[in-house]
PDB file of N, CA, C and O in Angstrom:
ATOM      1  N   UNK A   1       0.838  -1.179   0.000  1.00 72.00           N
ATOM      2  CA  UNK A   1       0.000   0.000   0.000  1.00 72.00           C
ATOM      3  C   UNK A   1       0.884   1.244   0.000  1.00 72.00           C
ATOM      4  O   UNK A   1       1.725   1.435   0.879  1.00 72.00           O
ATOM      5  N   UNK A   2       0.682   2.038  -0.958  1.00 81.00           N
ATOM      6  CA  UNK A   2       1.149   3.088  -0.773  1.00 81.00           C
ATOM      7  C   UNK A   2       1.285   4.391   0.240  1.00 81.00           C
ATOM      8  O   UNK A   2       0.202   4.960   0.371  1.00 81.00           O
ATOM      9  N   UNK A   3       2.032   4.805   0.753  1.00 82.00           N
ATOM     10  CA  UNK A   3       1.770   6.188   1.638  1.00 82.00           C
ATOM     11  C   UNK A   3       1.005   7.290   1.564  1.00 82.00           C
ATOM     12  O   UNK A   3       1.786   7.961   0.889  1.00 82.00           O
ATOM     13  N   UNK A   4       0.140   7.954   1.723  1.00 81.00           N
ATOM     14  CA  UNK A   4      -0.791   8.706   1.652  1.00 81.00           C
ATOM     15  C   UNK A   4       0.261  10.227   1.433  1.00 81.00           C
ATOM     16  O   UNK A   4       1.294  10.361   2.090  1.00 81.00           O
ATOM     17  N   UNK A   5      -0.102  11.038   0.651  1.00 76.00           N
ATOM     18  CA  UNK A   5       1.236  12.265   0.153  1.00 76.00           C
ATOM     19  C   UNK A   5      -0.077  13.417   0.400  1.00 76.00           C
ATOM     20  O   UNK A   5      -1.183  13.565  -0.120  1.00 76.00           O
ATOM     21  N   UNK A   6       0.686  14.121   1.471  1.00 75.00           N
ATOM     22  CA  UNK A   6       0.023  15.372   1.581  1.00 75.00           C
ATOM     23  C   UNK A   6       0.727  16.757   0.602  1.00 75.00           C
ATOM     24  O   UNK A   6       1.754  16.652  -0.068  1.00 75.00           O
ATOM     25  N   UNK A   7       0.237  17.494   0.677  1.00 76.00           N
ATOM     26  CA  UNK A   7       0.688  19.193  -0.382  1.00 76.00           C
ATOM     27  C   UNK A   7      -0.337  20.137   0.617  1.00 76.00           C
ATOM     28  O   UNK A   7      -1.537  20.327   0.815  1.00 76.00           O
ATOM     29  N   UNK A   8       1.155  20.639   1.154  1.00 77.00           N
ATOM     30  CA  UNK A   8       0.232  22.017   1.412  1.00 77.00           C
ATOM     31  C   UNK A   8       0.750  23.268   0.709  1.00 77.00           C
ATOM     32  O   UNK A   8       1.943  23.423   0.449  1.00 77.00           O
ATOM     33  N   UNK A   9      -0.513  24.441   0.319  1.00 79.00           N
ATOM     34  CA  UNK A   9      -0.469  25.388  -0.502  1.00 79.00           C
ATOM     35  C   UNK A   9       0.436  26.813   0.774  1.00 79.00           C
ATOM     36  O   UNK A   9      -0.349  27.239   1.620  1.00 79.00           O
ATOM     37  N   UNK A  10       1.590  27.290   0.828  1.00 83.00           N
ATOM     38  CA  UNK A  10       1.918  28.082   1.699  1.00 83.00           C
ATOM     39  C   UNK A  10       3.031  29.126   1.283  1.00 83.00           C
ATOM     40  O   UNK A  10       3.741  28.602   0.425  1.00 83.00           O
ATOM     41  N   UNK A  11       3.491  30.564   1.613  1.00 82.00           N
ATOM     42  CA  UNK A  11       3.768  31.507   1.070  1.00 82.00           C
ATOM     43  C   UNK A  11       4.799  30.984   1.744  1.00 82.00           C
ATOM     44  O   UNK A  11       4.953  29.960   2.410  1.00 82.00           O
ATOM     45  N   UNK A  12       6.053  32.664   1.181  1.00 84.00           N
ATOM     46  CA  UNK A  12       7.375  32.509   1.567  1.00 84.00           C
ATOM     47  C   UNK A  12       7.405  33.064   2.983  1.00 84.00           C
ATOM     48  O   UNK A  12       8.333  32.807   3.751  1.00 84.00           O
ATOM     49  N   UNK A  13       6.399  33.809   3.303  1.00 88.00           N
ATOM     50  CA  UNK A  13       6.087  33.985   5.180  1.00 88.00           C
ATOM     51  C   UNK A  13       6.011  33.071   5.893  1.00 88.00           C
ATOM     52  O   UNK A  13       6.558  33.006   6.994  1.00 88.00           O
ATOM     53  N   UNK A  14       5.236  32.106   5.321  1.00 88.00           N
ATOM     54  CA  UNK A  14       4.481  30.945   6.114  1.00 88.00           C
ATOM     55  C   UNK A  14       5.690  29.481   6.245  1.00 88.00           C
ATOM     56  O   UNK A  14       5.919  28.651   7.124  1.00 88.00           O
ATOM     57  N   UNK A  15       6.042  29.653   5.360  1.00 89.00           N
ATOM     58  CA  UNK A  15       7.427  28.964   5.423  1.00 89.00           C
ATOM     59  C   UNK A  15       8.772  29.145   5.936  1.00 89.00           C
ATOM     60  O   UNK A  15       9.660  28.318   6.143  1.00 89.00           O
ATOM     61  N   UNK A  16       8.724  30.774   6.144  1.00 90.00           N
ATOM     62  CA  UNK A  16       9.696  31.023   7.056  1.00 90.00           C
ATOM     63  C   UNK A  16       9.371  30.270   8.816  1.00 90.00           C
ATOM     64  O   UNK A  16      10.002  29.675   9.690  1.00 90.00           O
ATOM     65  N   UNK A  17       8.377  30.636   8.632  1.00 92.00           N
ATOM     66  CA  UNK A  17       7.890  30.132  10.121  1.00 92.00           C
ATOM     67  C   UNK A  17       7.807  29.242  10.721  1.00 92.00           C
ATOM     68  O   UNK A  17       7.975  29.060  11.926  1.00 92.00           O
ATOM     69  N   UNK A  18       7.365  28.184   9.423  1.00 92.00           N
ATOM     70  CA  UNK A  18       7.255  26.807   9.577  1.00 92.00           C
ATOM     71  C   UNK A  18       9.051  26.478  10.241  1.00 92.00           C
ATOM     72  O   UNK A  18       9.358  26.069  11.361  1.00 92.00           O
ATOM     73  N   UNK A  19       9.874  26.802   9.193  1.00 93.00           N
ATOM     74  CA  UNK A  19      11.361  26.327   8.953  1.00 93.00           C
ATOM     75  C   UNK A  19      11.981  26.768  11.258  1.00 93.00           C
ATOM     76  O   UNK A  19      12.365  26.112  12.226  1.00 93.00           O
ATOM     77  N   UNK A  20      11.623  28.427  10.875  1.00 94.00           N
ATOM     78  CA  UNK A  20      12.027  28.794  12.415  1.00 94.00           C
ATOM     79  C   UNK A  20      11.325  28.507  13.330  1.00 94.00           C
ATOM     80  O   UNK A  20      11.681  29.002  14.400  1.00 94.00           O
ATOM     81  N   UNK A  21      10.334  27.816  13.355  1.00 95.00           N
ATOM     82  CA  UNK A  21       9.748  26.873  14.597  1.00 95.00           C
ATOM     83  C   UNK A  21      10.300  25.519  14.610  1.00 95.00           C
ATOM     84  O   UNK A  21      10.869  25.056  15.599  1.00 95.00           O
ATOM     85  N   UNK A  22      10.135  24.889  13.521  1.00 94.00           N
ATOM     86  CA  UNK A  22      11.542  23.592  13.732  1.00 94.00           C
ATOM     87  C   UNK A  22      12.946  23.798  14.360  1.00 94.00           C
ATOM     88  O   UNK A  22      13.645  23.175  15.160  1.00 94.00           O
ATOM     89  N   UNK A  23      13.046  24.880  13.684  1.00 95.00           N
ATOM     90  CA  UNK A  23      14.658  25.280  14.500  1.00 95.00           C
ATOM     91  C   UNK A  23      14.196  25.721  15.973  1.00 95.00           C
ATOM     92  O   UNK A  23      15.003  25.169  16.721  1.00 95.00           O
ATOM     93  N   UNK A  24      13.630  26.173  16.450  1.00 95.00           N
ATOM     94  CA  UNK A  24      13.146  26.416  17.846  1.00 95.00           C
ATOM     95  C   UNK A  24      13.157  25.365  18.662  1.00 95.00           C
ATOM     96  O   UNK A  24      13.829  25.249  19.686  1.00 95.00           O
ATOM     97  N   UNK A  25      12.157  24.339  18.049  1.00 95.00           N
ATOM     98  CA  UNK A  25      12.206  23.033  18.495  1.00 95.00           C
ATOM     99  C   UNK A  25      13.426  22.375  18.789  1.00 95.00           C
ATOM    100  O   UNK A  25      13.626  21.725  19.815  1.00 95.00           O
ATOM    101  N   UNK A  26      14.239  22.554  17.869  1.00 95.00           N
ATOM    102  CA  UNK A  26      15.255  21.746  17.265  1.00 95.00           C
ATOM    103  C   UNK A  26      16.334  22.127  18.680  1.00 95.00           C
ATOM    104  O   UNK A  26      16.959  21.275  19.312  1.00 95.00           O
ATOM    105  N   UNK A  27      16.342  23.323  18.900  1.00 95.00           N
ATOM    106  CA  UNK A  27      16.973  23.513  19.981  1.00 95.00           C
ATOM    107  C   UNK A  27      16.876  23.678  21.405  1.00 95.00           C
ATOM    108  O   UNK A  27      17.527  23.967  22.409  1.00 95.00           O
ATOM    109  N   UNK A  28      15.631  23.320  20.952  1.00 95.00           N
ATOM    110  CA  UNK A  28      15.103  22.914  22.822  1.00 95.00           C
ATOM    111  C   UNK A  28      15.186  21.498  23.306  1.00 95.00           C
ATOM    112  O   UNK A  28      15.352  21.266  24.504  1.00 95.00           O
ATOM    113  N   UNK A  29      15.074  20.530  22.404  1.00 95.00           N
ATOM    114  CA  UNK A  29      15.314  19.579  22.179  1.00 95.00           C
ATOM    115  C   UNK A  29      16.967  19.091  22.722  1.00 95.00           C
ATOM    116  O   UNK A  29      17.324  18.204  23.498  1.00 95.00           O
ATOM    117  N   UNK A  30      17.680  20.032  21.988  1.00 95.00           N
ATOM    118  CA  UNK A  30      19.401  19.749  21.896  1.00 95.00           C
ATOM    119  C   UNK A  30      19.311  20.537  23.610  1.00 95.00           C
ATOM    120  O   UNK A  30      19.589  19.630  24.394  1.00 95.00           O
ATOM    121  N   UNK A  31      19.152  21.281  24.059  1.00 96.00           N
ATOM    122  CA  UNK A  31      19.292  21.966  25.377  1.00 96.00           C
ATOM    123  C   UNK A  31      18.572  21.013  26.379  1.00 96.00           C
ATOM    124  O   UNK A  31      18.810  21.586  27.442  1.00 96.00           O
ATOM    125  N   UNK A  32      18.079  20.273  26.589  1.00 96.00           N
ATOM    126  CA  UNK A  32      17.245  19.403  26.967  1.00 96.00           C
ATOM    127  C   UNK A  32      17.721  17.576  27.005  1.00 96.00           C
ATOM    128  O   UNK A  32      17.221  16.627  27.609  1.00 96.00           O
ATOM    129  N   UNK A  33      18.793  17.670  26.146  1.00 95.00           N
ATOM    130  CA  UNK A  33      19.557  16.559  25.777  1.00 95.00           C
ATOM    131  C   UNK A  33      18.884  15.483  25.195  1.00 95.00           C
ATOM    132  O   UNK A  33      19.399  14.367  25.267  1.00 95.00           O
ATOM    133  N   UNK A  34      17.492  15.688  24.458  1.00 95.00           N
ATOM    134  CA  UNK A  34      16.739  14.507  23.672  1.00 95.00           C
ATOM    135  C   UNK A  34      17.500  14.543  22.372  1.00 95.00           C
ATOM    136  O   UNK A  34      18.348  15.305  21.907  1.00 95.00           O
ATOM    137  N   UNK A  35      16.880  13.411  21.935  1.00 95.00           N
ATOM    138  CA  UNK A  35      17.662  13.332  20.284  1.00 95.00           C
ATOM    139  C   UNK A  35      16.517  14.064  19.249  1.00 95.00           C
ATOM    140  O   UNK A  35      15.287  14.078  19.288  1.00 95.00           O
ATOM    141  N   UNK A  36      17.580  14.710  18.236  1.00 94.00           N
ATOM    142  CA  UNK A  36      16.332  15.432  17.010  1.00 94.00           C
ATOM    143  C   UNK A  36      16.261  15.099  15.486  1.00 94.00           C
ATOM    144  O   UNK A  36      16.255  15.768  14.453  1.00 94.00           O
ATOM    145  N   UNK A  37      16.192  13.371  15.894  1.00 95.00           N
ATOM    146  CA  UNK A  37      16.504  13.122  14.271  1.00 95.00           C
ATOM    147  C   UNK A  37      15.211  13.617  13.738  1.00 95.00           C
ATOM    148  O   UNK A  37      15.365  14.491  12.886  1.00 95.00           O
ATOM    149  N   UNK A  38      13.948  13.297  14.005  1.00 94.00           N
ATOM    150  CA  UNK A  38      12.946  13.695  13.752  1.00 94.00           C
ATOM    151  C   UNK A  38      12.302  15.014  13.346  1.00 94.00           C
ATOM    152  O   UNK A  38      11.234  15.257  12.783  1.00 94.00           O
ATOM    153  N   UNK A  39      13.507  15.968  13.913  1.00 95.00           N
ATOM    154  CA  UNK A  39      12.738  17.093  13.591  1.00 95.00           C
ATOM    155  C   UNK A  39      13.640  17.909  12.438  1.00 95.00           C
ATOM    156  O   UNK A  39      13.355  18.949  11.844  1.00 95.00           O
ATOM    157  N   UNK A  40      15.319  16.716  12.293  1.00 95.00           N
ATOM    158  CA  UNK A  40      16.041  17.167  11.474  1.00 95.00           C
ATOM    159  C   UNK A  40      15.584  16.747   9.978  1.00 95.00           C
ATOM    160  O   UNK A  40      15.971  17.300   8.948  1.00 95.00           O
ATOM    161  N   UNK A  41      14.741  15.726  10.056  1.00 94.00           N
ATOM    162  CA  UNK A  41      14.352  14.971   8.901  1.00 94.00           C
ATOM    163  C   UNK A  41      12.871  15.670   8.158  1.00 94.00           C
ATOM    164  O   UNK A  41      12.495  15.318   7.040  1.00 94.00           O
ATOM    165  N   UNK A  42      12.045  16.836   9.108  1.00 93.00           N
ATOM    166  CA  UNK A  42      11.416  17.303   8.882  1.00 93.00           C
ATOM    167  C   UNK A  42      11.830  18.801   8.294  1.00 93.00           C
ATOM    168  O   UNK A  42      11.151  19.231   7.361  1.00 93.00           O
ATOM    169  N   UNK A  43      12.642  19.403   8.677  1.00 93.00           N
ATOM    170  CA  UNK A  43      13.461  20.108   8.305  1.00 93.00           C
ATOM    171  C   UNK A  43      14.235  20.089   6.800  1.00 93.00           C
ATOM    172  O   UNK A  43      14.048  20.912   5.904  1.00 93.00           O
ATOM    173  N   UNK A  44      15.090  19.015   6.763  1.00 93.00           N
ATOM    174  CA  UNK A  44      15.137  18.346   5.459  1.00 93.00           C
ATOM    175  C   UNK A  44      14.470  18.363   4.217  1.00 93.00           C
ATOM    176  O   UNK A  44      14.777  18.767   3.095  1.00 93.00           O
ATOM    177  N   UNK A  45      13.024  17.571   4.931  1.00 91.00           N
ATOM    178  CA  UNK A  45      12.027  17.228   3.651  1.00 91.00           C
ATOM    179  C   UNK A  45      11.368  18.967   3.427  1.00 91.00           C
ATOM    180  O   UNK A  45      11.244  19.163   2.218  1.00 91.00           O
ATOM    181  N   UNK A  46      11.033  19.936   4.072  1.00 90.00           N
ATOM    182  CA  UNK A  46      10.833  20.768   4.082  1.00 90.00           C
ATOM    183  C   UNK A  46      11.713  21.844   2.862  1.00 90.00           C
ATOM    184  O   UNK A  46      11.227  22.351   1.851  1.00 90.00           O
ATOM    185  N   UNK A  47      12.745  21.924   3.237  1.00 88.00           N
ATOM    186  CA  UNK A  47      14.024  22.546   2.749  1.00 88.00           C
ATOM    187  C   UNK A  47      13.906  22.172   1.213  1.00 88.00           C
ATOM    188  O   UNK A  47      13.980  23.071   0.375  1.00 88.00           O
ATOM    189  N   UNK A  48      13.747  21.028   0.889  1.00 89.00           N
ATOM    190  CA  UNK A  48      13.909  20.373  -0.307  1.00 89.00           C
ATOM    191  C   UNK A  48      12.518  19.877  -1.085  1.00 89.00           C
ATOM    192  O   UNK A  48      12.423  19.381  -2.208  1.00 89.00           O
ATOM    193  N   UNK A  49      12.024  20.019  -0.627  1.00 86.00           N
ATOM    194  CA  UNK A  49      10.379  20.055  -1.196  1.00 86.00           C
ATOM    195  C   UNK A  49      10.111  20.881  -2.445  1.00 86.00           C
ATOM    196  O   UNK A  49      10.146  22.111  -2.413  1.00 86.00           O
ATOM    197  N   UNK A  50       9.865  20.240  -3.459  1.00 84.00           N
ATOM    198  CA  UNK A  50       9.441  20.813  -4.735  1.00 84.00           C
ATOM    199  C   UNK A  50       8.332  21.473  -4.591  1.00 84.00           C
ATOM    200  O   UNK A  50       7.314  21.208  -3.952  1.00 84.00           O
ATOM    201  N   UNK A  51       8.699  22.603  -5.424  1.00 81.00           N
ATOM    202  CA  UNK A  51       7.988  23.834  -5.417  1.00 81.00           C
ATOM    203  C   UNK A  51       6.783  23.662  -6.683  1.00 81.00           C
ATOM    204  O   UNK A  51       7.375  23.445  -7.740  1.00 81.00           O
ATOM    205  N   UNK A  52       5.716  23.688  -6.817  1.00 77.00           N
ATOM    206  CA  UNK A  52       4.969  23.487  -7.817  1.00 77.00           C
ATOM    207  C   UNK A  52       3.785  24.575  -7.842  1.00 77.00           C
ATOM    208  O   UNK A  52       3.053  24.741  -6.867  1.00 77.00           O
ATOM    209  N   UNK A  53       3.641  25.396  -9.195  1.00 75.00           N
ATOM    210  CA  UNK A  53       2.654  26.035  -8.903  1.00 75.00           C
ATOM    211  C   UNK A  53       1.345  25.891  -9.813  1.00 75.00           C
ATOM    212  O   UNK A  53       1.213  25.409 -10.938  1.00 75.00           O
ATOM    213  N   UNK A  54       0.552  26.393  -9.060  1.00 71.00           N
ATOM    214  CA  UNK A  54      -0.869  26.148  -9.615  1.00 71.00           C
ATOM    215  C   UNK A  54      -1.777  27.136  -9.248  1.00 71.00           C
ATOM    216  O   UNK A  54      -1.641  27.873  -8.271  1.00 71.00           O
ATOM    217  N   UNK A  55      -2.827  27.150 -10.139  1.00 70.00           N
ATOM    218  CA  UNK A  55      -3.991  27.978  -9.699  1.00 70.00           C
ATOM    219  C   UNK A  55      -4.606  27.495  -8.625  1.00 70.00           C
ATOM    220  O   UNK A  55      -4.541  26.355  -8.163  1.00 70.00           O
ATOM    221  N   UNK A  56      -5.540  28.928  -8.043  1.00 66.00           N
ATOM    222  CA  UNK A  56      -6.510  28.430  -7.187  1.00 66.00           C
ATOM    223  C   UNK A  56      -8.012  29.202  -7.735  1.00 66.00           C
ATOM    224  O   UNK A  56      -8.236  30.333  -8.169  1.00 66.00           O
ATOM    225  N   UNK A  57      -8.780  28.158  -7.517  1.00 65.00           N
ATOM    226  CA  UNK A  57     -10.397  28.732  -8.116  1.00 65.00           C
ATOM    227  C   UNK A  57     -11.346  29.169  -6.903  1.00 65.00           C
ATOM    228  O   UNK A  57     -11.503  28.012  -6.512  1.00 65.00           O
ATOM    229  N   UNK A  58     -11.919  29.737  -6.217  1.00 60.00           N
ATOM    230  CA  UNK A  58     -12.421  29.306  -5.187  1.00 60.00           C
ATOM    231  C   UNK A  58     -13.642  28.646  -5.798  1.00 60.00           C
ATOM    232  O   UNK A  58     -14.061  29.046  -6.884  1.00 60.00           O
ATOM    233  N   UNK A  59     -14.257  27.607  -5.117  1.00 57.00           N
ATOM    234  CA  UNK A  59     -15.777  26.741  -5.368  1.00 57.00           C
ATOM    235  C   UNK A  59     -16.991  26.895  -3.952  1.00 57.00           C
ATOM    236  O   UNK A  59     -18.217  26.806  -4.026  1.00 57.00           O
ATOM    237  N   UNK A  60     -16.302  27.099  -2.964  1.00 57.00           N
ATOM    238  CA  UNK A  60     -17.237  27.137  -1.592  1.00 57.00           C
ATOM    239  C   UNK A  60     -17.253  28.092  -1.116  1.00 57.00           C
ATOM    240  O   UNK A  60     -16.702  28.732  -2.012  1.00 57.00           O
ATOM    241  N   UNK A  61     -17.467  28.855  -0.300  1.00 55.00           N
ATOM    242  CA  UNK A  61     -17.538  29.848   1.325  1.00 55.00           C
ATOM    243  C   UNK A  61     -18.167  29.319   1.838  1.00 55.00           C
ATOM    244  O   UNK A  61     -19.094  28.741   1.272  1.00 55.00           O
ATOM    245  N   UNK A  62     -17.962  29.246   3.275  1.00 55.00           N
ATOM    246  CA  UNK A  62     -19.431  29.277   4.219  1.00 55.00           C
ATOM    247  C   UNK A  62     -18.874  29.676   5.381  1.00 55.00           C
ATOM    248  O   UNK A  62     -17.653  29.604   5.520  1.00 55.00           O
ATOM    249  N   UNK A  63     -19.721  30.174   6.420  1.00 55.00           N
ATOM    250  CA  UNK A  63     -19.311  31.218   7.590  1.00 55.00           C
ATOM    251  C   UNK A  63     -19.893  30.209   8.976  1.00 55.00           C
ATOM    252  O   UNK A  63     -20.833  29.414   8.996  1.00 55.00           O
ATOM    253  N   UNK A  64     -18.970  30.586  10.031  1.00 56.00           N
ATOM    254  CA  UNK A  64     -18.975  30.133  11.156  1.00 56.00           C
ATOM    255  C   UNK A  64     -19.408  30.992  12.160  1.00 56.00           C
ATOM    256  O   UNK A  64     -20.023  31.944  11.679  1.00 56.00           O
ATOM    257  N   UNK A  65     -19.316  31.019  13.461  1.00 53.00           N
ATOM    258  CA  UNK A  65     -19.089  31.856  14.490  1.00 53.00           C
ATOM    259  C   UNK A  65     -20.250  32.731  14.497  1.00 53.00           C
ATOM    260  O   UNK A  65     -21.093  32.867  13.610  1.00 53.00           O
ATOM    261  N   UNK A  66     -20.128  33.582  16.179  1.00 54.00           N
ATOM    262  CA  UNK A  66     -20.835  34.549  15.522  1.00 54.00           C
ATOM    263  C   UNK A  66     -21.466  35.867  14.887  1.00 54.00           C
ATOM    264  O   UNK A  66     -20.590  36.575  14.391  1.00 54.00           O
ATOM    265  N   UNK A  67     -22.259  36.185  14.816  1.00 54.00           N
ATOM    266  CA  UNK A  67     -22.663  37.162  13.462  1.00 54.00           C
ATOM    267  C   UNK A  67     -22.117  36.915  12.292  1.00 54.00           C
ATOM    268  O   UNK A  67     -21.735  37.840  11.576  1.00 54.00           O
ATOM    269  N   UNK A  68     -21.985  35.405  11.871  1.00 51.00           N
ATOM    270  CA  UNK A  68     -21.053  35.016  10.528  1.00 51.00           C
ATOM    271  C   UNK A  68     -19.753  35.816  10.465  1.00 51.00           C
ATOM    272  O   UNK A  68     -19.286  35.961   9.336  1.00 51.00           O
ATOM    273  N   UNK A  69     -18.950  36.475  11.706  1.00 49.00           N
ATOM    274  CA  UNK A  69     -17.586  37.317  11.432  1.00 49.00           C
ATOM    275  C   UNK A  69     -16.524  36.477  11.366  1.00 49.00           C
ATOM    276  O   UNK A  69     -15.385  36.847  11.651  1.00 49.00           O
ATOM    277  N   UNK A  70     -16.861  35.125  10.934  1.00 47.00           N
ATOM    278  CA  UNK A  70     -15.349  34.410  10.513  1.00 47.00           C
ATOM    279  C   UNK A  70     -15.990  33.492   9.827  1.00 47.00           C
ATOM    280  O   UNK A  70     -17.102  32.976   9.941  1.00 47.00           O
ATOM    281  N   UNK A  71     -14.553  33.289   8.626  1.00 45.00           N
ATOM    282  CA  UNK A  71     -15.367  32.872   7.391  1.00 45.00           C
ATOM    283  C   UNK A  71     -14.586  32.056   7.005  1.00 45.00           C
ATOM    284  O   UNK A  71     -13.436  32.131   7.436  1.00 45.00           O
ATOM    285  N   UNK A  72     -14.910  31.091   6.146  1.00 45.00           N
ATOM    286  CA  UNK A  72     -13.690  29.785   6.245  1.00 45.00           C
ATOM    287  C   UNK A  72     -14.041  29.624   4.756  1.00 45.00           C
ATOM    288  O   UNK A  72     -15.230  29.487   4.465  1.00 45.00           O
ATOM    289  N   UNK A  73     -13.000  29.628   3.677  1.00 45.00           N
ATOM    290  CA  UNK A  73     -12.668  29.503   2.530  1.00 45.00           C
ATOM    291  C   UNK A  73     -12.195  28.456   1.758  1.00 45.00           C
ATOM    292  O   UNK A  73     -10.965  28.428   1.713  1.00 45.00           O
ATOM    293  N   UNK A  74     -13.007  27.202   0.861  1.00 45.00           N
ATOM    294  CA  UNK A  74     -12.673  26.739   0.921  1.00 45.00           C
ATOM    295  C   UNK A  74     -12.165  26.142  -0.931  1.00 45.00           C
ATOM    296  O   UNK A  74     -13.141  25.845  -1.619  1.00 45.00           O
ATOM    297  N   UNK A  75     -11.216  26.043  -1.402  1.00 47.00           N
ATOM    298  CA  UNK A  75     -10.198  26.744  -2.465  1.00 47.00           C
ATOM    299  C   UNK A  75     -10.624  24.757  -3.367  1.00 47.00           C
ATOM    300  O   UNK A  75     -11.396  24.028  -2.743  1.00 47.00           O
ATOM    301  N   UNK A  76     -10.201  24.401  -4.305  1.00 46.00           N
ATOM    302  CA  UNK A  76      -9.918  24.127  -5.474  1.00 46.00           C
ATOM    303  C   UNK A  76      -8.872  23.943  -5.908  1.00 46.00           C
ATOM    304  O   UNK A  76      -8.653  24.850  -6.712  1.00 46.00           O
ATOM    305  N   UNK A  77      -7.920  23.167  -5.846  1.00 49.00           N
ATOM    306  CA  UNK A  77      -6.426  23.246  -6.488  1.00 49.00           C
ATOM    307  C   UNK A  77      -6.878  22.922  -8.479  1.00 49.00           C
ATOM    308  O   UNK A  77      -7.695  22.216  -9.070  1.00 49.00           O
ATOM    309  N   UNK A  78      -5.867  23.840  -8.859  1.00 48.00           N
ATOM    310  CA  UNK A  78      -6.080  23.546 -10.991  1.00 48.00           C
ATOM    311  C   UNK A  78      -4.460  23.601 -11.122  1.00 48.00           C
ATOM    312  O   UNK A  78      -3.734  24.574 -11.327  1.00 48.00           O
ATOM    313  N   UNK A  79      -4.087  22.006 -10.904  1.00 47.00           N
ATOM    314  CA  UNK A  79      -2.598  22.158 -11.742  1.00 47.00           C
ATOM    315  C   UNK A  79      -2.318  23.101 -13.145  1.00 47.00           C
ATOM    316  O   UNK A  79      -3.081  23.345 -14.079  1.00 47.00           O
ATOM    317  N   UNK A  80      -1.036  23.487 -12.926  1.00 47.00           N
ATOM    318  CA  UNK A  80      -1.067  24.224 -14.603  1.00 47.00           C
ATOM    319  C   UNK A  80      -0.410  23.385 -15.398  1.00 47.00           C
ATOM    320  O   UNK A  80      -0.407  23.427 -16.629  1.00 47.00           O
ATOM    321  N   UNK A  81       0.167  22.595 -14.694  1.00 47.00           N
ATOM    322  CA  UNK A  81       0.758  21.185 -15.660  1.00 47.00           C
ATOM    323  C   UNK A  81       0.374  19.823 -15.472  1.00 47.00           C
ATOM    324  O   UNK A  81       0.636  19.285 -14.396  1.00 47.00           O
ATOM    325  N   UNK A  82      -0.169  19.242 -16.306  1.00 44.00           N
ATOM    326  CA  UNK A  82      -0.282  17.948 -16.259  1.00 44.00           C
ATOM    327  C   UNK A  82       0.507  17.082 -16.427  1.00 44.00           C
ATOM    328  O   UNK A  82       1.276  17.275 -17.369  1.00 44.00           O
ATOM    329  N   UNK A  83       0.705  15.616 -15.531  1.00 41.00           N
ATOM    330  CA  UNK A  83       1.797  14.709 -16.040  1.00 41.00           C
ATOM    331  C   UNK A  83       1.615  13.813 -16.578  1.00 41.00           C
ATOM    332  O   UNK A  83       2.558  13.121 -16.963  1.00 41.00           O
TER     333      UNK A  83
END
C-alpha cells in the first residue's frame, strides 16, 4: 500500500515560520539533551520540497461563528501542468 502524500499550498512567510519553529524546536530539544533526528528529517524534507505552482479557483464559502464574522474559505487546487 502506498503512503498517503500530503501538499500544502503556503507563502514565503508561512514557510519562514514553519522552517524557524523547527529550529526552535530543534533547539530545545538539543538543550534538553533529547535526540532530534525527527525534527532534522522534517526540516530536510521541508528545505527540499518541490515547489509546484498552480492555480486556485475558489468553489465554496461558508461562515462560522458569531454574526457570521469568521469565514472559512474553501479553495480548489487547478494544476497548470499535467503529467
Amino acid at each position: 500500500m502506498r503512503k498517503q502524500k500530503y501538499y500544502l499550498a503556503i507563502d514565503d512567510y508561512e514557510y519562514s515560520i514553519i522552517i524557524d519553529s523547527l529550529n526552535k524546536l530543534r533547539c530545545k530539544l538539543i538543550a534538553d539533551g533529547r535526540y532530534t533526528d525527527a525534527v532534522d528529517e522534517l526540516i530536510i524534507k521541508i528545505a527540499h520540497a518541490p515547489i509546484k505552482k498552480f492555480k486556485i479557483k475558489m468553489t465554496e464559502v461558508s461562515y462560522y461563528g458569531k454574526n457570521n464574522k469568521c469565514c472559512i474559505l474553501i479553495f480548489q487546487r487547478k494544476n497548470l501542468k499535467r503529467n
